[in-house]
mmCIF file of C-alpha atoms and ligand atoms in Angstrom:
data_model
loop_
_atom_site.group_PDB
_atom_site.id
_atom_site.type_symbol
_atom_site.label_atom_id
_atom_site.label_comp_id
_atom_site.label_asym_id
_atom_site.label_seq_id
_atom_site.Cartn_x
_atom_site.Cartn_y
_atom_site.Cartn_z
ATOM 1 C CA ALA A 10 -0.199 0.009 0.070
ATOM 2 C CA GLN A 11 2.683 2.460 0.901
ATOM 3 C CA VAL A 12 4.282 1.875 -2.602
ATOM 4 C CA TRP A 13 1.341 2.790 -4.384
ATOM 5 C CA THR A 14 1.109 5.689 -2.179
ATOM 6 C CA ALA A 15 5.220 6.119 -3.036
ATOM 7 C CA LEU A 16 4.873 6.010 -7.116
ATOM 8 C CA LYS A 17 1.937 8.705 -7.440
ATOM 9 C CA ALA A 18 4.077 10.993 -5.746
ATOM 10 C CA THR A 19 7.972 9.918 -7.458
ATOM 11 C CA ASP A 20 6.416 9.503 -11.052
ATOM 12 C CA GLN A 21 3.763 12.149 -11.127
ATOM 13 C CA ASP A 22 3.266 13.809 -14.259
ATOM 14 C CA PRO A 23 5.062 17.316 -14.222
ATOM 15 C CA LYS A 24 2.298 18.694 -16.378
ATOM 16 C CA ASN A 25 -0.559 17.262 -14.643
ATOM 17 C CA SER A 26 -0.583 16.309 -11.212
ATOM 18 C CA SER A 27 -3.733 13.788 -11.103
ATOM 19 C CA ASN A 28 -1.473 11.708 -13.477
ATOM 20 C CA VAL A 29 1.656 9.708 -13.234
ATOM 21 C CA ILE A 30 3.997 8.673 -16.362
ATOM 22 C CA GLU A 31 4.175 5.107 -16.998
ATOM 23 C CA LEU A 32 7.941 3.871 -17.614
ATOM 24 C CA TYR A 33 7.824 1.654 -21.146
ATOM 25 C CA THR A 34 5.027 3.474 -22.671
ATOM 26 C CA GLY A 35 5.703 7.124 -21.819
ATOM 27 C CA ARG A 36 2.153 7.471 -21.400
ATOM 28 C CA SER A 37 0.526 9.860 -18.830
ATOM 29 C CA ILE A 38 -2.168 7.852 -16.804
ATOM 30 C CA SER A 39 -4.595 8.925 -13.891
ATOM 31 C CA LYS A 40 -2.951 7.890 -10.604
ATOM 32 C CA SER A 41 -6.430 6.523 -9.606
ATOM 33 C CA ASN A 42 -6.527 4.202 -12.646
ATOM 34 C CA ASN A 43 -4.145 1.584 -10.747
ATOM 35 C CA GLY A 44 -5.147 -1.962 -10.549
ATOM 36 C CA GLY A 45 -4.759 -5.469 -12.427
ATOM 37 C CA ASN A 46 -7.072 -4.836 -15.520
ATOM 38 C CA SER A 47 -5.913 -4.024 -18.965
ATOM 39 C CA GLY A 48 -5.609 -0.384 -19.828
ATOM 40 C CA GLN A 49 -4.642 0.552 -15.934
ATOM 41 C CA TRP A 50 -0.903 0.997 -14.436
ATOM 42 C CA ASN A 51 0.751 -1.410 -11.799
ATOM 43 C CA ARG A 52 4.041 -1.633 -10.086
ATOM 44 C CA GLU A 53 7.059 -2.886 -12.670
ATOM 45 C CA HIS A 54 9.830 -4.387 -10.546
ATOM 46 C CA VAL A 55 12.500 -2.850 -12.750
ATOM 47 C CA TRP A 56 14.628 -5.613 -11.144
ATOM 48 C CA ALA A 57 12.512 -8.463 -11.695
ATOM 49 C CA LYS A 58 11.606 -10.056 -8.323
ATOM 50 C CA SER A 59 11.921 -13.622 -9.585
ATOM 51 C CA HIS A 60 15.651 -12.794 -9.744
ATOM 52 C CA GLY A 61 16.658 -13.496 -6.318
ATOM 53 C CA ASP A 62 13.057 -14.577 -5.419
ATOM 54 C CA PHE A 63 12.593 -11.531 -3.194
ATOM 55 C CA GLY A 64 9.004 -11.040 -3.418
ATOM 56 C CA GLU A 65 6.801 -8.276 -2.555
ATOM 57 C CA ALA A 66 7.070 -7.618 0.771
ATOM 58 C CA THR A 67 9.683 -5.583 2.494
ATOM 59 C CA GLY A 68 13.122 -5.277 1.316
ATOM 60 C CA PRO A 69 14.041 -5.164 -2.751
ATOM 61 C CA GLY A 70 10.483 -6.282 -3.582
ATOM 62 C CA THR A 71 9.174 -2.767 -2.115
ATOM 63 C CA ASP A 72 12.658 -0.813 -2.595
ATOM 64 C CA VAL A 73 10.662 2.391 -4.739
ATOM 65 C CA HIS A 74 13.900 3.050 -6.205
ATOM 66 C CA HIS A 75 13.341 0.114 -8.568
ATOM 67 C CA LEU A 76 9.530 0.408 -8.778
ATOM 68 C CA ARG A 77 8.428 2.437 -11.699
ATOM 69 C CA PRO A 78 4.134 2.882 -13.044
ATOM 70 C CA GLU A 79 3.653 0.764 -16.206
ATOM 71 C CA ASP A 80 0.874 -0.700 -18.370
ATOM 72 C CA VAL A 81 -0.512 -3.592 -16.718
ATOM 73 C CA SER A 82 -0.340 -5.521 -20.676
ATOM 74 C CA VAL A 83 3.196 -3.969 -21.061
ATOM 75 C CA ASN A 84 4.614 -4.985 -17.614
ATOM 76 C CA SER A 85 3.729 -8.440 -18.516
ATOM 77 C CA ILE A 86 5.266 -8.271 -21.885
ATOM 78 C CA ARG A 87 8.260 -7.439 -20.255
ATOM 79 C CA GLY A 88 7.468 -9.879 -17.370
ATOM 80 C CA ASN A 89 11.215 -11.283 -16.108
ATOM 81 C CA LYS A 90 13.415 -10.755 -19.053
ATOM 82 C CA ASP A 91 16.859 -9.445 -18.773
ATOM 83 C CA PHE A 92 17.893 -6.283 -20.489
ATOM 84 C CA ASP A 93 19.661 -5.923 -23.721
ATOM 85 C CA ASN A 94 19.109 -4.451 -27.241
ATOM 86 C CA GLY A 95 17.128 -5.781 -30.300
ATOM 87 C CA GLY A 96 13.871 -7.523 -30.815
ATOM 88 C CA SER A 97 10.455 -6.796 -32.614
ATOM 89 C CA ALA A 98 8.560 -3.653 -31.415
ATOM 90 C CA VAL A 99 6.416 -4.088 -28.399
ATOM 91 C CA SER A 100 2.588 -3.357 -28.954
ATOM 92 C CA GLY A 101 1.431 -0.487 -26.949
ATOM 93 C CA ALA A 102 4.980 0.877 -26.096
ATOM 94 C CA PRO A 103 6.736 2.612 -29.048
ATOM 95 C CA GLY A 104 10.413 2.532 -29.019
ATOM 96 C CA ASN A 105 10.479 -0.378 -26.962
ATOM 97 C CA TYR A 106 11.570 -3.999 -28.380
ATOM 98 C CA THR A 107 11.740 -7.342 -27.340
ATOM 99 C CA ASP A 108 12.615 -11.185 -28.042
ATOM 100 C CA SER A 109 12.537 -14.843 -26.584
ATOM 101 C CA ASP A 110 15.067 -13.460 -23.673
ATOM 102 C CA SER A 111 15.460 -9.427 -23.419
ATOM 103 C CA TYR A 112 14.063 -6.197 -23.249
ATOM 104 C CA GLU A 113 15.045 -2.838 -24.622
ATOM 105 C CA PRO A 114 13.439 0.192 -23.079
ATOM 106 C CA ARG A 115 12.746 3.204 -25.154
ATOM 107 C CA ASP A 116 15.495 5.533 -25.550
ATOM 108 C CA ALA A 117 14.482 7.988 -22.999
ATOM 109 C CA VAL A 118 14.437 5.748 -20.334
ATOM 110 C CA LYS A 119 17.022 3.327 -20.827
ATOM 111 C CA GLY A 120 19.406 5.095 -18.582
ATOM 112 C CA ASP A 121 16.861 5.081 -15.961
ATOM 113 C CA VAL A 122 16.353 1.657 -16.026
ATOM 114 C CA ALA A 123 20.526 1.011 -16.342
ATOM 115 C CA ARG A 124 20.759 3.383 -13.140
ATOM 116 C CA MET A 125 17.924 1.698 -11.414
ATOM 117 C CA ILE A 126 19.826 -1.675 -12.028
ATOM 118 C CA LEU A 127 23.163 -0.869 -10.410
ATOM 119 C CA TYR A 128 21.578 0.917 -7.578
ATOM 120 C CA MET A 129 20.030 -2.775 -6.618
ATOM 121 C CA ALA A 130 23.120 -4.405 -7.193
ATOM 122 C CA VAL A 131 25.017 -1.380 -4.840
ATOM 123 C CA ARG A 132 22.355 -1.973 -2.145
ATOM 124 C CA TYR A 133 21.991 -5.344 -1.772
ATOM 125 C CA GLU A 134 25.203 -7.034 -0.937
ATOM 126 C CA GLY A 135 23.906 -10.243 0.770
ATOM 127 C CA ASP A 136 25.034 -8.735 4.632
ATOM 128 C CA ASP A 137 20.895 -8.784 5.483
ATOM 129 C CA SER A 138 18.372 -11.448 5.071
ATOM 130 C CA TRP A 139 17.916 -10.616 1.060
ATOM 131 C CA PRO A 140 20.398 -12.001 -1.730
ATOM 132 C CA ASP A 141 23.289 -10.465 -2.844
ATOM 133 C CA LEU A 142 21.988 -8.704 -6.452
ATOM 134 C CA GLU A 143 24.638 -7.957 -8.984
ATOM 135 C CA PRO A 144 24.703 -7.013 -12.773
ATOM 136 C CA ASN A 145 26.121 -9.735 -15.107
ATOM 137 C CA GLU A 146 26.635 -10.514 -19.041
ATOM 138 C CA ARG A 147 23.874 -12.609 -19.653
ATOM 139 C CA VAL A 148 20.174 -13.150 -20.508
ATOM 140 C CA ASN A 149 18.295 -16.112 -19.427
ATOM 141 C CA ASN A 150 19.485 -15.492 -15.474
ATOM 142 C CA GLY A 151 16.266 -17.125 -14.609
ATOM 143 C CA SER A 152 15.641 -17.319 -10.781
ATOM 144 C CA SER A 153 19.440 -16.284 -9.701
ATOM 145 C CA PRO A 154 19.988 -13.138 -8.389
ATOM 146 C CA ALA A 155 21.399 -11.463 -11.477
ATOM 147 C CA ILE A 156 20.271 -9.320 -14.552
ATOM 148 C CA GLY A 157 22.571 -8.625 -17.651
ATOM 149 C CA LYS A 158 23.317 -7.535 -19.509
ATOM 150 C CA LEU A 159 26.135 -5.054 -17.994
ATOM 151 C CA SER A 160 27.994 -3.739 -20.836
ATOM 152 C CA VAL A 161 24.440 -2.951 -22.146
ATOM 153 C CA LEU A 162 23.552 -0.928 -18.927
ATOM 154 C CA LYS A 163 26.881 0.750 -18.901
ATOM 155 C CA GLN A 164 25.887 1.978 -22.556
ATOM 156 C CA TRP A 165 22.581 2.892 -21.593
ATOM 157 C CA ASN A 166 23.789 5.126 -18.686
ATOM 158 C CA ASP A 167 26.056 7.127 -21.057
ATOM 159 C CA GLU A 168 23.336 7.584 -23.499
ATOM 160 C CA ASP A 169 20.792 8.664 -21.278
ATOM 161 C CA PRO A 170 22.154 10.947 -18.594
ATOM 162 C CA PRO A 171 19.770 11.667 -15.973
ATOM 163 C CA ASP A 172 16.933 14.375 -16.409
ATOM 164 C CA ALA A 173 15.015 16.422 -14.246
ATOM 165 C CA PHE A 174 12.280 14.170 -13.882
ATOM 166 C CA GLU A 175 14.835 11.333 -12.609
ATOM 167 C CA GLN A 176 16.436 13.685 -10.436
ATOM 168 C CA ARG A 177 13.570 14.676 -8.855
ATOM 169 C CA ARG A 178 12.546 11.380 -8.302
ATOM 170 C CA ASN A 179 15.567 10.353 -6.565
ATOM 171 C CA GLN A 180 14.819 13.475 -4.322
ATOM 172 C CA VAL A 181 11.340 12.751 -3.475
ATOM 173 C CA ILE A 182 12.214 8.928 -2.605
ATOM 174 C CA TYR A 183 14.947 10.912 -0.498
ATOM 175 C CA ASP A 184 12.851 13.365 1.372
ATOM 176 C CA GLN A 185 9.544 11.738 1.676
ATOM 177 C CA PHE A 186 9.881 7.948 1.827
ATOM 178 C CA GLN A 187 13.118 5.860 1.938
ATOM 179 C CA HIS A 188 15.714 8.501 3.326
ATOM 180 C CA ASN A 189 18.441 7.094 0.796
ATOM 181 C CA ARG A 190 19.496 8.096 -2.878
ATOM 182 C CA ASN A 191 20.233 6.377 -5.812
ATOM 183 C CA PRO A 192 24.044 7.483 -6.223
ATOM 184 C CA PHE A 193 24.394 6.919 -9.849
ATOM 185 C CA ILE A 194 21.599 9.419 -10.463
ATOM 186 C CA ASP A 195 23.592 11.747 -8.518
ATOM 187 C CA HIS A 196 27.113 10.458 -10.141
ATOM 188 C CA PRO A 197 26.093 8.713 -13.552
ATOM 189 C CA GLU A 198 30.080 8.628 -13.806
ATOM 190 C CA TRP A 199 30.399 6.427 -10.560
ATOM 191 C CA VAL A 200 29.166 3.682 -13.050
ATOM 192 C CA GLU A 201 32.493 3.237 -14.665
ATOM 193 C CA SER A 202 34.234 3.534 -11.557
ATOM 194 C CA ILE A 203 32.677 0.637 -9.988
ATOM 195 C CA TRP A 204 32.418 -1.716 -13.264
HETATM 196 CA CA1 CA B 215 17.705 -11.112 -26.506
HETATM 197 CA CA1 CA B 216 16.071 9.163 -19.057
HETATM 198 CA CA1 CA B 217 25.291 -6.423 -4.764
#
């Protein structure tokens, strides 16, 4: 319940405070039109929750830094695929592509996706009750606590630097909800320092 509330603040449409912006479609949709039916928005786990099997309770499953509003049908198409370039066009989400083992988001959010995945990698280190999440060079990671492909995520981080929407989002999470930051939104160059 707190995640739904948070997303309505973090992902608010800057042009319409009654709406949120969906990550992959880029569509503006009423905050109240959320749920599980076709045409509604729900919570996309950018770090797919099956990769490490951490569920939707506390911990990574409710970490708002990697949760975004998304169209129910497009969320289902992304599923738990790893990230990579290529595939065929995703119906209802212009600029997104997918094949059997990977998903490519639209250009405007490629860097956002990369920085969310890499935040999860440094936030979750296996030193608490949650798995050590790490990026790798593979697709088809299945249920292991890994997401690829790192080289592509690094490229996306370079191509799509943080914009005002992403920076505001980081600040709202820090100020109002989790009181921690995604360091790669503040310092995208740290991606290259670490990886
Ligand atoms: Ca692929
Ligand atoms: Ca972006
Ligand atoms: Ca880690």
